[in-house]
Coordinates of C-alpha atoms in Angstrom, one line a residue:
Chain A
X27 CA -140.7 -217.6 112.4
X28 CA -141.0 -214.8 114.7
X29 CA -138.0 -212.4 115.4
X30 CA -137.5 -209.2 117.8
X31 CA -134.6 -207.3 117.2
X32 CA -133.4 -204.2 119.6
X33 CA -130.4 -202.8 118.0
X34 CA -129.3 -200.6 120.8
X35 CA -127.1 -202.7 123.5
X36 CA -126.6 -200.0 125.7
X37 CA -128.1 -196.3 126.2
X38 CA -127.6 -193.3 129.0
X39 CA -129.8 -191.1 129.7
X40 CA -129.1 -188.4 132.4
X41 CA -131.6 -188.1 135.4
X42 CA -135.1 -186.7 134.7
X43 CA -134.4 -186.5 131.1
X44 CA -136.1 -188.7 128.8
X45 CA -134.7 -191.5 126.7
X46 CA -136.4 -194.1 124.1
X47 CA -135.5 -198.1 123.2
X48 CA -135.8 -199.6 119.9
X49 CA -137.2 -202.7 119.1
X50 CA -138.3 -204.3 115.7
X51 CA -140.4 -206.9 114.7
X52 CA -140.8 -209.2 112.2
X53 CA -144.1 -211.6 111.9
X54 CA -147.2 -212.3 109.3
X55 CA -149.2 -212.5 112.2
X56 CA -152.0 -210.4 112.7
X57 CA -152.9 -211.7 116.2
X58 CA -150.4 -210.4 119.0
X59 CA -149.3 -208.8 121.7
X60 CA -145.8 -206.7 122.5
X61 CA -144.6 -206.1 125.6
X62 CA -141.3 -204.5 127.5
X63 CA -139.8 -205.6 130.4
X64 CA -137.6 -204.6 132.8
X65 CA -134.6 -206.4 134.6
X66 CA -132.8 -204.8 137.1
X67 CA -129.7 -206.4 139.3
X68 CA -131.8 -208.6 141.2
X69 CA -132.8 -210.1 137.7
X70 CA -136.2 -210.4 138.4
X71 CA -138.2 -210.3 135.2
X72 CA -140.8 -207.0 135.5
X73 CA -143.6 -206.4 133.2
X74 CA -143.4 -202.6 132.4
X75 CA -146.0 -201.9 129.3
X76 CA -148.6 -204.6 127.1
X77 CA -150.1 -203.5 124.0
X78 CA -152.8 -205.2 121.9
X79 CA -151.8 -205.0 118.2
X80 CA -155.4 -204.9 117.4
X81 CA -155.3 -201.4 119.2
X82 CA -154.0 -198.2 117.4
X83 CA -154.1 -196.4 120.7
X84 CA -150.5 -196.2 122.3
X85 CA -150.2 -197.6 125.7
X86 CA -148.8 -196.0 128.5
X87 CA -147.8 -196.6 132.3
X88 CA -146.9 -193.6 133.8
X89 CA -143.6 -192.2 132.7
X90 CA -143.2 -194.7 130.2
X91 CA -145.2 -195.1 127.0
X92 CA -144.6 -196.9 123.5
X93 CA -145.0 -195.7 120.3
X94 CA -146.4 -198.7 117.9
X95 CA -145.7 -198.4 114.2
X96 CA -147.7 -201.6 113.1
X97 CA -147.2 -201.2 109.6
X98 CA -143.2 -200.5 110.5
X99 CA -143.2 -203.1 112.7
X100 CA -141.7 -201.0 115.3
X101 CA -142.5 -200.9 119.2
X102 CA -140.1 -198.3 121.0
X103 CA -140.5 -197.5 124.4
X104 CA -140.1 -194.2 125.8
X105 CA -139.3 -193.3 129.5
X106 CA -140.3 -189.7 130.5
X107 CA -138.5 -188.2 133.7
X108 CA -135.7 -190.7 134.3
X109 CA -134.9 -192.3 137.7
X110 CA -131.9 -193.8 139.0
X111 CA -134.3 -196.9 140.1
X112 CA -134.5 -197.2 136.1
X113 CA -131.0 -198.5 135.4
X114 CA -131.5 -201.6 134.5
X115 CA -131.4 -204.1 131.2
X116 CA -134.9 -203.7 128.8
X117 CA -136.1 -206.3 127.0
X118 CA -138.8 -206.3 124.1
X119 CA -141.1 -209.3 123.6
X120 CA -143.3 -210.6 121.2
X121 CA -146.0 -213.0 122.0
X122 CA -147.9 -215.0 119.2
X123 CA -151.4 -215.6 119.5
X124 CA -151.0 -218.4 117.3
X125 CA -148.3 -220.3 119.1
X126 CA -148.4 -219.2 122.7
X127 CA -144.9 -218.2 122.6
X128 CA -143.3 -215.3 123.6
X129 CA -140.3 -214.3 121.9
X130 CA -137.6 -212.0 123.7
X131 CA -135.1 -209.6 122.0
X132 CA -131.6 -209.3 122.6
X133 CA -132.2 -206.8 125.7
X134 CA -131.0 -203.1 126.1
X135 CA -129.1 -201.9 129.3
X136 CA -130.0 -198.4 130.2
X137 CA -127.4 -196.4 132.6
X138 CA -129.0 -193.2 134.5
X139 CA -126.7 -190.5 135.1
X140 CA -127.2 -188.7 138.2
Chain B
X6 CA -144.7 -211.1 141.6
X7 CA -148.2 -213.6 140.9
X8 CA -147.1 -216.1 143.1
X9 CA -144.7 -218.0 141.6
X10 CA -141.3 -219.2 143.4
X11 CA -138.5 -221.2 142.3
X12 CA -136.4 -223.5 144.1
X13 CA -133.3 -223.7 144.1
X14 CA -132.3 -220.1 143.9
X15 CA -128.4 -221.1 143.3
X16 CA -126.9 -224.2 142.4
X17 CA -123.6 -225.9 142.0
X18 CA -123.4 -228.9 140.2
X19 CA -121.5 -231.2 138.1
X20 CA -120.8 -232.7 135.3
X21 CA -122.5 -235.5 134.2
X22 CA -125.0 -235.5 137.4
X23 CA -129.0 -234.7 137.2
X24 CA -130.2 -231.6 138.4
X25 CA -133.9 -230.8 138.9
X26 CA -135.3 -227.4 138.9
X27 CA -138.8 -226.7 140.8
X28 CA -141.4 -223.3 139.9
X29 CA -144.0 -223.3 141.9
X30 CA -147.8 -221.3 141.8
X31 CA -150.4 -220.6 144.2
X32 CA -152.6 -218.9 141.7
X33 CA -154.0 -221.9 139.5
X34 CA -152.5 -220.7 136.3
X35 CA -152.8 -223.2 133.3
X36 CA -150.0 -222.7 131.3
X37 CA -146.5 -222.4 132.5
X38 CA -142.9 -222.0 130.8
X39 CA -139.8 -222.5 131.2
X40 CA -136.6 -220.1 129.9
X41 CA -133.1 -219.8 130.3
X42 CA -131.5 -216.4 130.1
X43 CA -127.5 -216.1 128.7
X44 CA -125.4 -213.2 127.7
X45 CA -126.1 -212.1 124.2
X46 CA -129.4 -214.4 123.7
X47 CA -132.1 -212.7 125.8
X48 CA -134.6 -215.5 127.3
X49 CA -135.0 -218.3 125.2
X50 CA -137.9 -220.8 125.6
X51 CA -136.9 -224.6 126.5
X52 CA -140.3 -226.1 127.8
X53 CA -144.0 -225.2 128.7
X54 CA -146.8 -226.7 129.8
X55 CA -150.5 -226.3 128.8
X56 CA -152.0 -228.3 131.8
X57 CA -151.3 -231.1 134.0
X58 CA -149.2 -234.0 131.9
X59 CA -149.6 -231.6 128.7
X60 CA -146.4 -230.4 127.7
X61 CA -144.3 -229.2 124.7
X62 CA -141.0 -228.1 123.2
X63 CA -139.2 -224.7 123.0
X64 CA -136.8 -223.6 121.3
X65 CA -134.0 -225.4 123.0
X66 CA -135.1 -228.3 124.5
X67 CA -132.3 -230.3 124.0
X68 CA -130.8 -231.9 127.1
X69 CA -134.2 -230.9 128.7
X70 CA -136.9 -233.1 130.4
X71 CA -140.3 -231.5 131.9
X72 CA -143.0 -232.7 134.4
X73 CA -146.5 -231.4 135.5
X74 CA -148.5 -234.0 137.7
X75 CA -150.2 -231.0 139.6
X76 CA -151.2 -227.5 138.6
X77 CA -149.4 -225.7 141.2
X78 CA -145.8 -227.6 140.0
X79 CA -143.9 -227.6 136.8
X80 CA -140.6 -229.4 137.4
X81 CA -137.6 -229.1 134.6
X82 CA -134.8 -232.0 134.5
X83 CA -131.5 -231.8 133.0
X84 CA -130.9 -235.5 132.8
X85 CA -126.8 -234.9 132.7
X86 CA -125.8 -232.1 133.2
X87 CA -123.4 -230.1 130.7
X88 CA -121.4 -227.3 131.1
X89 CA -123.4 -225.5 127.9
X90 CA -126.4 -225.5 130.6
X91 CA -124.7 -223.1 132.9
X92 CA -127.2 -220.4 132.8
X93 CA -130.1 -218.5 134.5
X94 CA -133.4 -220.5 134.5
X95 CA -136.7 -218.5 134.5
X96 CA -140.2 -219.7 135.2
X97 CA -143.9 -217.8 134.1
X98 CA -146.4 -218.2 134.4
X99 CA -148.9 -217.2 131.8
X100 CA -152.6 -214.9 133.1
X101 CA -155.8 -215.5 131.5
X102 CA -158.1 -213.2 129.7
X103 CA -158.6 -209.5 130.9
X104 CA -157.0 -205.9 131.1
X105 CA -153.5 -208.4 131.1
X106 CA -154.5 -211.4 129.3
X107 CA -151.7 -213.0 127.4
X108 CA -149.0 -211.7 129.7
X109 CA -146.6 -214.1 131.2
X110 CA -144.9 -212.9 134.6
X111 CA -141.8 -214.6 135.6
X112 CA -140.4 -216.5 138.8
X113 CA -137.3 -214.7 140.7
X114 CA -134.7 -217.3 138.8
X115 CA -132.4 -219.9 139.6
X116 CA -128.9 -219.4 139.0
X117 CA -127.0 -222.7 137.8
X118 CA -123.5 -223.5 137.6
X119 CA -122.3 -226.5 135.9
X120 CA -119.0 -227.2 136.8

């Protein structure tokens, strides 16, 4: 079975600095996708980044951008220029093009630091 | 926010009494899941739905009862209640092919509380 790991519960970062989340993998899959979202107080559930493991290139939204180790099994994302409107719990999810299922990680809260 | 609302946002029940929670979608989506979100465990799949009157398990299903007689309505049961199913309840819905194929974008949640 699939499993996402982010080992970091918490992180700060101070205003227009930048600041990266972990996440790890683990699957035999070679079909699948990994994404980040974001969940701020109001809890809604907000798609940040998507990447295609089929693609080398690294995606990027913006300020924020991933760096995906395939072979590591490693998908951080990196936030350039912090805001205060980023404060909010991260989570990383894996989605198997086998199953249909998307499998979250434990979730990261981020605290910006004005 | 692709459309998708849940109802109730909040809830208060109790023990012991059936509770139904209701996503809603205006954008014809085929599949659509349900997750419940709890300190510690990230959002963790209970049921989805791969068209109307086709459904399937999660992870924890357990205590969990789904329907889908239209496209636009995927309705989750908790058949008695429990105290353990305190929690915040996410719909998604899931978007076809394209620049965001495969992505699932989630419902503004319903908060229950079991008492």
């Amino acid at each position: 079975a699939q499993t996402v790991t982010q080992s970091q519960p918490e992180m700060s970062v101070q205003e227009a600095e930048t600041v990266t989340l972990s996440c790890t993998y683990d699957t035999s899959e070679s079909d699948y996708y990994l994404f980040w979202y974001k969940q701020p107080p109001s809890r809604q559930m907000i798609l940040v980044i998507r990447q295609e493991a089929y693609k080398q290139q690294n995606a990027t939204e913006n300020r924020f951008s991933v760096n995906f180790q395939k072979a590591a099994k490693s998908f951080s994302l990196k936030i350039s220029d912090s805001q205060l409107g980023d404060a909010a719990m991260y989570f990383c999810a894996y989605f198997s093009g086998n199953t249909g299922k998307l499998i979250f990680g434990q979730g990261t809260t981020l605290q910006v630091k004005p | 926010d692709a459309g998708i609302t849940q109802s109730p946002r909040h809830k208060v029940t109790e023990t012991g009494t059936p509770v139904t929670l209701r996503c809603h979608q205006t954008e014809n989506h085929r599949y659509m899941y349900w997750y419940r979100q709890d300190p510690g465990h990230g959002l963790r799949l209970i049921h989805y739905s791969y068209g109307v009157k086709d459904t399937d398990k999660g992870e924890v299903s357990d205590g969990y009862s789904v329907s889908r007689s239209k496209t636009e309505d995927f309705l989750l049961t908790l058949e008695s209640a429990t105290s353990s199913q305190t929690s915040v309840y996410f719909c998604a819905i899931r978007a076809g092919t394209g620049r965001f194929g495969e992505t699932q974008y989630f419902g503004p949640g319903t908060r229950l509380l079991v008492l």
